[in-house]
Amino acid sequence: MWLNPEEVLLKNALRLWVTQRSSCYFVLQRRRGHGEGGGRLTGRLVGALDAVLDSSARVAPFRILFQVPGSQVSSQIASVKLVIPWVDIQKLEKTSNVFLTATIRISTPSKERDFSMFLDLEETLRVMEQLADVTLRRLLDNEGFDLDPPLQEPSQITKRDLEARAQSELFRAVFRLPRRERLHAVQDCSLWTPFSRRHTAGRLFTSDHYICFASTEEGCCRVILPLREVLSIEKMEDTSLLPSPVIVSVRGQMAFQFIELKDRDALVEALLGRLRRVQADHPVHHSTTQGDDRTPLVLQSTSACSDHTFGDLEMVSSQSSKERGEESPRQRPEAPGAVLRMSREEIKISLWKDHFMEYGRTVCMFRTEKIRKLVAMGLPECLRGRLWLLFSDAITDLASHPGYYGHLVEESLGKCCLATEEIERDLHRSLPEHPAFQTETGIAALRRVLTAYAHRNPRIGYCQSMNILASVLLLYATEEDAFWLLVAVCERMLPDYFNRRVLGAQVDQSVFEELIQEQLPELAERLRDPSALASLSLSWFLTLFLSIMPLESAVHVVDCFFYDGIKAIFQLGLAVLEANARALCSSRDDSQALVLLSRFLDHIKNEDSPGPPVGSHHAFFSEDQEPPPVTDIADLIRDSYEKFGHQSVEQIERMRCRHRIRVLQGHEGTTKQNVLRVVSPEVSFPLGNLEELYDLFKREHMMSCYWEQPRSGPTRHDPSRPYAEQYRIDSRQFARLFQLVSPWTCGAHTEILAERTFRLLDDNMDHLIEFKAFATCLDTMYNGEMNEKIKLLYRLHIPPALTEDDQDSQSPLKNPLLSTSRPLVFGKPNDDASDYQKQLKQMIKDLAKEKAKSETELPQMSQREFIQFCKTLYSMFHEDPEENDLYQAIATVTTLLLQIGEVGQRSSSSSGSCSQDSGEGQRASAPSPEQDCIFADTDTGTAPQDSRAFPEEAEGDWTVSLEHILASLLTEQSLVNFFEKPLDIKSKLENAKVNQYSLKTFEKSSQLLPELKQDSDLLR
């Protein structure tokens, strides 16, 4: 990172620094004693010296020097400790410039920084991306992110933990397995592939419930073996031709031979242990879908096969319909050319039958490039639903949970919630043009599937576009099959798509924009505004093209999606844009380009479809416009695989990781702008200061969520709440912020005042406050008028802010200035003493009138509360330039208020006596103002005639009101000046940005100090 150069004498520097790398102009040096494997004396001395230095003076372990050839003097350009919070990072990318060929650019909201001279730039960038992804998802995406146990404690995260997490996520993405799957082992090996009659090199992956294999050559061979399908795992005799062989036998009379396995014995033992647990937890049920009477027959596909081996495919498809004696949703009257189309269908069935014979017919089949080509041709209508189950592995969930769907349907029946209301609203919008959903039978089936899923996963519940997906699944699968297919899509294949923010779809949309720039640069340059295209292409990802293509063409896309995952949608989207690139580049504006794409997609046909087309009719064009030429979906998909199918799952996952940072920060920016828009009219802070205050508030929340484990749900970031309430802080976080930015700092009393302020702002008593309450309170302290500030201070010293168990409320204030056992002496001339007494009594009467006019009355302050109020005022004046004048003024005002309270107390006692003895009270004459003397005779110094003017124990309640306090404070100009002087929050904000992390670090260090001391005592 570039800094102001500082001259260094290279000759002397070599005593404390070791050169790691150097070029013509730059030198990377390491401080001796840091990172050395050996224990040389010099390194030990330098390391010990650096260790005992104060943290502010401690030397950085690395530095970069700029040197001129032939000169003994170099310039130090990089040696600094710079803290950049992960949560502030918006972008990480590898760049280059004129001076440095390879740098890492870190973009934050306020600045871009370039870092270079890495020993391994690629590895550094990968670790940074992983750390940023973990941190941001943990703090900003807790809606759909579960942290791995090794990453729970931030200070204990290692590179090995990050690599293990990245490998596990890649494993789940490649094989599209549930998120709960934990990867246990990865080993190089070879698998016997009978279709090629040789052993294929690759890697074996073992997890909780699966054994998986992927060939080294991309796309050559992939195998997924659910442990519930495994019958046995056996070690065979070790030979020179078959070193360390292991045979895995599965149902369907298939066996897989793995060789060249290192540490075979431990691997087999671990697999057998997991196999026994799976068999105990999930006993095998062979007839999982046969005889399912819960599903309406009208929605059962002609391919509703019940066995896992398909039997005779042609017989199954025809016989099942005849036995039921009904028409399938996909069966329609024959149209011209139906014979030819059916012959194409029969060809597909024959090809798949041959494929099953050679590669397997269950979920454990060999998945090769050949099967991808068959999928790209389009699945046979009668096999589509079953193959979707196999490709997505939903069939494993179906077999593992017999009766689960029926139980969910019964539990959710008749229950009403927000999800069910939204489902009812969208039921009749789901494929309304299709005959299957023009009757109550089809609508009822769709209702059951969606309601059952919302009941299963309340975190997702129901999201728009789920109805379109579920309705298409019901056309080709039974109700229970469609339910488990929906589970696979929502929870495995499209993670984070179906939630409140559709975060996953936005991430993939951002990845798609990058792919456009890489694969179609000319088009990317023409479409300068990516948001215009995103408005259309986002639906491609959310509905898998089902909402914008004719149905018979869109299901062909779904075929590819179930086999290849999201990669199929990426490459098809690129193929659509490439097919229209010339027209898009010549379009007048973005709106014309969007209309052009809509018309193109609406005229994509499926020549192999056995029925008449069911169009989407979403294109916008007038009658005088010629319709675009018809495009065959099979040709479009073939082009997508040939031109854009080279992207690997690993590349897509890394791009997702990088773009997720950008998308999450985009959401944060939107949240910030909406919060400021709501709060800004309520306060007087300039917008810039309010933004910095919001950043401090959010950062305090983030630091606590990051470092303090475990955190309860209500304290975490909740994107479902209104914008102003998404970030909330508790009392400890508020106390730290109060200490940093409040103008009312009271030394040791600050923490107590912060606690009272928090209790005052916590209206709903949930022990959390949002930013709006925090900002309005600070605005009163900084920009409020004197009466508003005094009112706030007053409220901080009465309930609910001041409680009985307040840590400072029980301590009595024994100060001679506040004693009520002596008269108030102002040192005024003798003639003015009586006049001041009259002024005081008149002031009390005026305050009483003003109080009567007040609409909202605050409770009066007791003597105990008043003492705490005075103590706060004394603490606030500490170290003020006018400290002495303020102390004298507050002493005068305090004594006056104590005597005002005595007057009220005595009046209360008198009125009580009168009520007990009304006759005697009526005979007694009311005292005159001269008789009601509350001040001493200042010229003689004698005590009042009434010896009970200041009794030791009050007969009534001693109280003062806000009006009494405000009027008394107004009598002292120094106090008025103190509360009315202008205050600027800018300096506080600048100081807080620097010290916020230091304060948190100091707090963490204080917490760890007893533990470290205990450990050191044990070592002794």
Tab-separated table of N, CA and C in Angstrom, residues 384-490:
chain	number	residue	atom	x	y	z
A	384	ARG	N	-39.658	-38.329	-17.683
A	384	ARG	CA	-39.165	-37.033	-17.195
A	384	ARG	C	-39.242	-36.928	-15.673
A	385	GLY	N	-40.379	-37.206	-15.088
A	385	GLY	CA	-40.516	-37.059	-13.634
A	385	GLY	C	-39.567	-37.938	-12.868
A	386	ARG	N	-39.415	-39.220	-13.310
A	386	ARG	CA	-38.532	-40.131	-12.597
A	386	ARG	C	-37.068	-39.743	-12.748
A	387	LEU	N	-36.679	-39.296	-13.925
A	387	LEU	CA	-35.293	-38.875	-14.116
A	387	LEU	C	-34.984	-37.606	-13.335
A	388	TRP	N	-35.957	-36.722	-13.209
A	388	TRP	CA	-35.746	-35.555	-12.350
A	388	TRP	C	-35.436	-36.003	-10.919
A	389	LEU	N	-36.161	-37.005	-10.439
A	389	LEU	CA	-35.913	-37.521	-9.089
A	389	LEU	C	-34.507	-38.091	-8.965
A	390	LEU	N	-34.044	-38.800	-9.987
A	390	LEU	CA	-32.717	-39.399	-9.942
A	390	LEU	C	-31.617	-38.347	-10.019
A	391	PHE	N	-31.734	-37.435	-10.963
A	391	PHE	CA	-30.681	-36.438	-11.154
A	391	PHE	C	-30.525	-35.537	-9.929
A	392	SER	N	-31.627	-35.167	-9.295
A	392	SER	CA	-31.582	-34.273	-8.132
A	392	SER	C	-31.342	-35.020	-6.830
A	393	ASP	N	-31.361	-36.363	-6.874
A	393	ASP	CA	-31.258	-37.212	-5.690
A	393	ASP	C	-32.431	-37.005	-4.737
A	394	ALA	N	-33.517	-36.418	-5.227
A	394	ALA	CA	-34.719	-36.318	-4.402
A	394	ALA	C	-35.284	-37.689	-4.091
A	395	ILE	N	-34.955	-38.679	-4.928
A	395	ILE	CA	-35.465	-40.029	-4.700
A	395	ILE	C	-34.916	-40.621	-3.410
A	396	THR	N	-33.726	-40.183	-2.983
A	396	THR	CA	-33.174	-40.655	-1.712
A	396	THR	C	-33.967	-40.097	-0.545
A	397	ASP	N	-34.296	-38.814	-0.599
A	397	ASP	CA	-35.138	-38.227	0.450
A	397	ASP	C	-36.510	-38.889	0.483
A	398	LEU	N	-37.058	-39.159	-0.688
A	398	LEU	CA	-38.364	-39.796	-0.774
A	398	LEU	C	-38.341	-41.177	-0.117
A	399	ALA	N	-37.311	-41.969	-0.418
A	399	ALA	CA	-37.225	-43.312	0.139
A	399	ALA	C	-36.886	-43.301	1.624
A	400	SER	N	-36.204	-42.253	2.094
A	400	SER	CA	-35.778	-42.185	3.497
A	400	SER	C	-36.873	-41.691	4.421
A	401	HIS	N	-37.928	-41.114	3.858
A	401	HIS	CA	-38.980	-40.517	4.698
A	401	HIS	C	-40.349	-41.024	4.272
A	402	PRO	N	-40.630	-42.285	4.442
A	402	PRO	CA	-41.960	-42.793	4.054
A	402	PRO	C	-43.059	-42.188	4.937
A	403	GLY	N	-44.119	-41.735	4.308
A	403	GLY	CA	-45.234	-41.155	5.046
A	403	GLY	C	-45.026	-39.736	5.507
A	404	TYR	N	-43.864	-39.154	5.266
A	404	TYR	CA	-43.552	-37.806	5.763
A	404	TYR	C	-44.457	-36.759	5.111
A	405	TYR	N	-44.629	-36.883	3.795
A	405	TYR	CA	-45.444	-35.887	3.089
A	405	TYR	C	-46.892	-35.935	3.563
A	406	GLY	N	-47.448	-37.147	3.691
A	406	GLY	CA	-48.822	-37.257	4.164
A	406	GLY	C	-49.003	-36.670	5.549
A	407	HIS	N	-48.011	-36.874	6.418
A	407	HIS	CA	-48.068	-36.305	7.764
A	407	HIS	C	-48.067	-34.780	7.717
A	408	LEU	N	-47.225	-34.205	6.831
A	408	LEU	CA	-47.193	-32.744	6.699
A	408	LEU	C	-48.525	-32.199	6.203
A	409	VAL	N	-49.111	-32.890	5.245
A	409	VAL	CA	-50.403	-32.439	4.707
A	409	VAL	C	-51.460	-32.427	5.806
A	410	GLU	N	-51.481	-33.474	6.631
A	410	GLU	CA	-52.461	-33.531	7.710
A	410	GLU	C	-52.206	-32.442	8.752
A	411	GLU	N	-50.942	-32.200	9.082
A	411	GLU	CA	-50.615	-31.192	10.091
A	411	GLU	C	-50.960	-29.786	9.625
A	412	SER	N	-50.707	-29.505	8.353
A	412	SER	CA	-50.920	-28.151	7.833
A	412	SER	C	-52.363	-27.911	7.396
A	413	LEU	N	-53.185	-28.934	7.416
A	413	LEU	CA	-54.558	-28.797	6.947
A	413	LEU	C	-55.336	-27.845	7.841
A	414	GLY	N	-55.903	-26.824	7.232
A	414	GLY	CA	-56.748	-25.891	7.964
A	414	GLY	C	-56.017	-24.805	8.714
A	415	LYS	N	-54.697	-24.828	8.744
A	415	LYS	CA	-53.934	-23.804	9.448
A	415	LYS	C	-53.770	-22.571	8.567
A	416	CYS	N	-53.941	-21.410	9.156
A	416	CYS	CA	-53.846	-20.153	8.412
A	416	CYS	C	-52.655	-19.348	8.923
A	417	CYS	N	-51.893	-18.814	8.007
A	417	CYS	CA	-50.772	-17.938	8.333
A	417	CYS	C	-50.500	-17.082	7.106
A	418	LEU	N	-49.465	-16.272	7.188
A	418	LEU	CA	-49.145	-15.402	6.067
A	418	LEU	C	-48.806	-16.212	4.824
A	419	ALA	N	-48.089	-17.326	5.009
A	419	ALA	CA	-47.705	-18.154	3.859
A	419	ALA	C	-48.928	-18.736	3.166
A	420	THR	N	-49.889	-19.246	3.927
A	420	THR	CA	-51.084	-19.833	3.311
A	420	THR	C	-51.912	-18.782	2.592
A	421	GLU	N	-51.944	-17.570	3.134
A	421	GLU	CA	-52.662	-16.492	2.454
A	421	GLU	C	-52.015	-16.165	1.109
A	422	GLU	N	-50.698	-16.109	1.086
A	422	GLU	CA	-50.008	-15.838	-0.177
A	422	GLU	C	-50.183	-16.990	-1.166
A	423	ILE	N	-50.188	-18.215	-0.660
A	423	ILE	CA	-50.404	-19.374	-1.541
A	423	ILE	C	-51.781	-19.301	-2.180
A	424	GLU	N	-52.803	-19.014	-1.396
A	424	GLU	CA	-54.157	-18.926	-1.944
A	424	GLU	C	-54.259	-17.840	-3.003
A	425	ARG	N	-53.536	-16.761	-2.805
A	425	ARG	CA	-53.584	-15.666	-3.767
A	425	ARG	C	-52.949	-16.042	-5.099
A	426	ASP	N	-51.936	-16.933	-5.052
A	426	ASP	CA	-51.193	-17.261	-6.278
A	426	ASP	C	-51.626	-18.564	-6.935
A	427	LEU	N	-52.524	-19.311	-6.310
A	427	LEU	CA	-52.887	-20.615	-6.866
A	427	LEU	C	-53.419	-20.515	-8.290
A	428	HIS	N	-54.303	-19.577	-8.541
A	428	HIS	CA	-54.941	-19.477	-9.857
A	428	HIS	C	-54.083	-18.718	-10.866
A	429	ARG	N	-52.872	-18.289	-10.412
A	429	ARG	CA	-51.937	-17.662	-11.349
A	429	ARG	C	-50.904	-18.660	-11.848
A	430	SER	N	-50.996	-19.897	-11.419
A	430	SER	CA	-49.998	-20.912	-11.749
A	430	SER	C	-50.435	-21.661	-13.003
A	431	LEU	N	-49.772	-21.395	-14.121
A	431	LEU	CA	-50.099	-22.028	-15.403
A	431	LEU	C	-51.600	-22.004	-15.658
A	432	PRO	N	-52.234	-20.845	-15.658
A	432	PRO	CA	-53.698	-20.803	-15.846
A	432	PRO	C	-54.130	-21.294	-17.225
A	433	GLU	N	-53.193	-21.277	-18.203
A	433	GLU	CA	-53.560	-21.723	-19.542
A	433	GLU	C	-53.542	-23.228	-19.688
A	434	HIS	N	-53.017	-23.939	-18.673
A	434	HIS	CA	-52.924	-25.399	-18.785
A	434	HIS	C	-54.199	-26.049	-18.259
A	435	PRO	N	-54.745	-27.065	-18.970
A	435	PRO	CA	-56.005	-27.701	-18.541
A	435	PRO	C	-55.923	-28.313	-17.149
A	436	ALA	N	-54.748	-28.797	-16.746
A	436	ALA	CA	-54.627	-29.461	-15.448
A	436	ALA	C	-54.914	-28.517	-14.294
A	437	PHE	N	-54.751	-27.220	-14.489
A	437	PHE	CA	-54.969	-26.257	-13.413
A	437	PHE	C	-56.163	-25.356	-13.691
A	438	GLN	N	-57.058	-25.878	-14.493
A	438	GLN	CA	-58.331	-25.190	-14.722
A	438	GLN	C	-59.457	-25.885	-13.976
A	439	THR	N	-59.115	-26.872	-13.155
A	439	THR	CA	-60.088	-27.589	-12.343
A	439	THR	C	-59.643	-27.541	-10.888
A	440	GLU	N	-60.583	-27.820	-9.996
A	440	GLU	CA	-60.289	-27.776	-8.569
A	440	GLU	C	-59.348	-28.906	-8.167
A	441	THR	N	-59.351	-30.003	-8.926
A	441	THR	CA	-58.467	-31.131	-8.591
A	441	THR	C	-57.003	-30.716	-8.674
A	442	GLY	N	-56.641	-30.079	-9.775
A	442	GLY	CA	-55.263	-29.625	-9.926
A	442	GLY	C	-54.895	-28.538	-8.944
A	443	ILE	N	-55.815	-27.587	-8.692
A	443	ILE	CA	-55.549	-26.507	-7.743
A	443	ILE	C	-55.356	-27.069	-6.337
A	444	ALA	N	-56.164	-28.071	-5.975
A	444	ALA	CA	-56.052	-28.649	-4.635
A	444	ALA	C	-54.714	-29.351	-4.455
A	445	ALA	N	-54.243	-30.057	-5.468
A	445	ALA	CA	-52.942	-30.723	-5.369
A	445	ALA	C	-51.828	-29.709	-5.201
A	446	LEU	N	-51.884	-28.633	-5.980
A	446	LEU	CA	-50.860	-27.590	-5.867
A	446	LEU	C	-50.903	-26.949	-4.479
A	447	ARG	N	-52.107	-26.742	-3.958
A	447	ARG	CA	-52.238	-26.157	-2.622
A	447	ARG	C	-51.585	-27.060	-1.574
A	448	ARG	N	-51.817	-28.362	-1.663
A	448	ARG	CA	-51.255	-29.280	-0.677
A	448	ARG	C	-49.729	-29.292	-0.728
A	449	VAL	N	-49.160	-29.312	-1.922
A	449	VAL	CA	-47.698	-29.351	-2.046
A	449	VAL	C	-47.068	-28.088	-1.470
A	450	LEU	N	-47.606	-26.924	-1.834
A	450	LEU	CA	-47.025	-25.665	-1.366
A	450	LEU	C	-47.220	-25.474	0.133
A	451	THR	N	-48.407	-25.827	0.633
A	451	THR	CA	-48.671	-25.672	2.065
A	451	THR	C	-47.823	-26.627	2.888
A	452	ALA	N	-47.645	-27.854	2.390
A	452	ALA	CA	-46.809	-28.813	3.110
A	452	ALA	C	-45.367	-28.330	3.181
A	453	TYR	N	-44.867	-27.759	2.093
A	453	TYR	CA	-43.487	-27.270	2.137
A	453	TYR	C	-43.355	-26.075	3.083
A	454	ALA	N	-44.329	-25.160	3.055
A	454	ALA	CA	-44.273	-24.016	3.965
A	454	ALA	C	-44.292	-24.479	5.418
A	455	HIS	N	-45.007	-25.560	5.688
A	455	HIS	CA	-45.054	-26.108	7.041
A	455	HIS	C	-43.729	-26.785	7.390
A	456	ARG	N	-43.093	-27.413	6.407
A	456	ARG	CA	-41.811	-28.090	6.645
A	456	ARG	C	-40.697	-27.086	6.909
A	457	ASN	N	-40.673	-26.005	6.152
A	457	ASN	CA	-39.563	-25.055	6.225
A	457	ASN	C	-40.121	-23.655	6.451
A	458	PRO	N	-40.488	-23.322	7.690
A	458	PRO	CA	-41.061	-21.986	7.930
A	458	PRO	C	-40.089	-20.853	7.679
A	459	ARG	N	-38.777	-21.133	7.685
A	459	ARG	CA	-37.812	-20.066	7.408
A	459	ARG	C	-37.979	-19.547	5.985
A	460	ILE	N	-38.302	-20.437	5.061
A	460	ILE	CA	-38.607	-20.024	3.691
A	460	ILE	C	-40.097	-19.767	3.548
A	461	GLY	N	-40.907	-20.700	4.077
A	461	GLY	CA	-42.351	-20.551	3.951
A	461	GLY	C	-42.782	-20.662	2.505
A	462	TYR	N	-43.238	-19.546	1.971
A	462	TYR	CA	-43.643	-19.511	0.568
A	462	TYR	C	-43.110	-18.236	-0.064
A	463	CYS	N	-42.533	-18.379	-1.244
A	463	CYS	CA	-42.046	-17.226	-2.003
A	463	CYS	C	-42.624	-17.296	-3.414
A	464	GLN	N	-42.819	-16.141	-4.004
A	464	GLN	CA	-43.324	-16.107	-5.371
A	464	GLN	C	-42.361	-16.815	-6.306
A	465	SER	N	-42.920	-17.438	-7.303
A	465	SER	CA	-42.262	-18.284	-8.303
A	465	SER	C	-42.207	-19.736	-7.854
A	466	MET	N	-42.400	-20.010	-6.552
A	466	MET	CA	-42.493	-21.403	-6.123
A	466	MET	C	-43.750	-22.051	-6.682
A	467	ASN	N	-44.819	-21.268	-6.865
A	467	ASN	CA	-46.061	-21.831	-7.399
A	467	ASN	C	-45.884	-22.291	-8.845
A	468	ILE	N	-45.130	-21.526	-9.637
A	468	ILE	CA	-44.905	-21.904	-11.041
A	468	ILE	C	-44.067	-23.173	-11.104
A	469	LEU	N	-43.020	-23.232	-10.285
A	469	LEU	CA	-42.156	-24.405	-10.281
A	469	LEU	C	-42.919	-25.647	-9.830
A	470	ALA	N	-43.691	-25.512	-8.754
A	470	ALA	CA	-44.419	-26.673	-8.232
A	470	ALA	C	-45.478	-27.150	-9.221
A	471	SER	N	-46.143	-26.239	-9.910
A	471	SER	CA	-47.170	-26.648	-10.875
A	471	SER	C	-46.559	-27.450	-12.020
A	472	VAL	N	-45.361	-27.066	-12.488
A	472	VAL	CA	-44.702	-27.823	-13.551
A	472	VAL	C	-44.260	-29.189	-13.037
A	473	LEU	N	-43.771	-29.246	-11.803
A	473	LEU	CA	-43.369	-30.537	-11.237
A	473	LEU	C	-44.555	-31.489	-11.143
A	474	LEU	N	-45.729	-30.949	-10.823
A	474	LEU	CA	-46.913	-31.797	-10.707
A	474	LEU	C	-47.361	-32.366	-12.045
A	475	LEU	N	-46.989	-31.749	-13.135
A	475	LEU	CA	-47.365	-32.264	-14.450
A	475	LEU	C	-46.638	-33.552	-14.778
A	476	TYR	N	-45.473	-33.773	-14.168
A	476	TYR	CA	-44.649	-34.929	-14.527
A	476	TYR	C	-44.365	-35.854	-13.349
A	477	ALA	N	-44.899	-35.566	-12.180
A	477	ALA	CA	-44.622	-36.395	-11.007
A	477	ALA	C	-45.852	-36.452	-10.119
A	478	THR	N	-45.878	-37.456	-9.264
A	478	THR	CA	-46.957	-37.546	-8.288
A	478	THR	C	-46.806	-36.431	-7.263
A	479	GLU	N	-47.812	-36.276	-6.425
A	479	GLU	CA	-47.756	-35.212	-5.425
A	479	GLU	C	-46.545	-35.353	-4.521
A	480	GLU	N	-46.332	-36.545	-4.001
A	480	GLU	CA	-45.208	-36.752	-3.088
A	480	GLU	C	-43.879	-36.556	-3.797
A	481	ASP	N	-43.772	-37.055	-5.032
A	481	ASP	CA	-42.546	-36.849	-5.795
A	481	ASP	C	-42.322	-35.361	-6.048
A	482	ALA	N	-43.391	-34.650	-6.422
A	482	ALA	CA	-43.271	-33.211	-6.690
A	482	ALA	C	-42.836	-32.461	-5.434
A	483	PHE	N	-43.342	-32.897	-4.271
A	483	PHE	CA	-42.937	-32.259	-3.015
A	483	PHE	C	-41.440	-32.413	-2.778
A	484	TRP	N	-40.905	-33.618	-2.952
A	484	TRP	CA	-39.480	-33.824	-2.692
A	484	TRP	C	-38.615	-33.178	-3.771
A	485	LEU	N	-39.127	-33.073	-4.985
A	485	LEU	CA	-38.400	-32.311	-6.005
A	485	LEU	C	-38.319	-30.840	-5.618
A	486	LEU	N	-39.415	-30.305	-5.077
A	486	LEU	CA	-39.423	-28.911	-4.628
A	486	LEU	C	-38.441	-28.713	-3.480
A	487	VAL	N	-38.353	-29.680	-2.580
A	487	VAL	CA	-37.382	-29.619	-1.485
A	487	VAL	C	-35.960	-29.567	-2.039
A	488	ALA	N	-35.681	-30.419	-3.018
A	488	ALA	CA	-34.331	-30.460	-3.597
A	488	ALA	C	-33.966	-29.144	-4.258
A	489	VAL	N	-34.911	-28.548	-4.978
A	489	VAL	CA	-34.627	-27.284	-5.673
A	489	VAL	C	-34.415	-26.161	-4.672
A	490	CYS	N	-35.304	-26.033	-3.700
A	490	CYS	CA	-35.262	-24.889	-2.782
A	490	CYS	C	-34.127	-24.977	-1.775
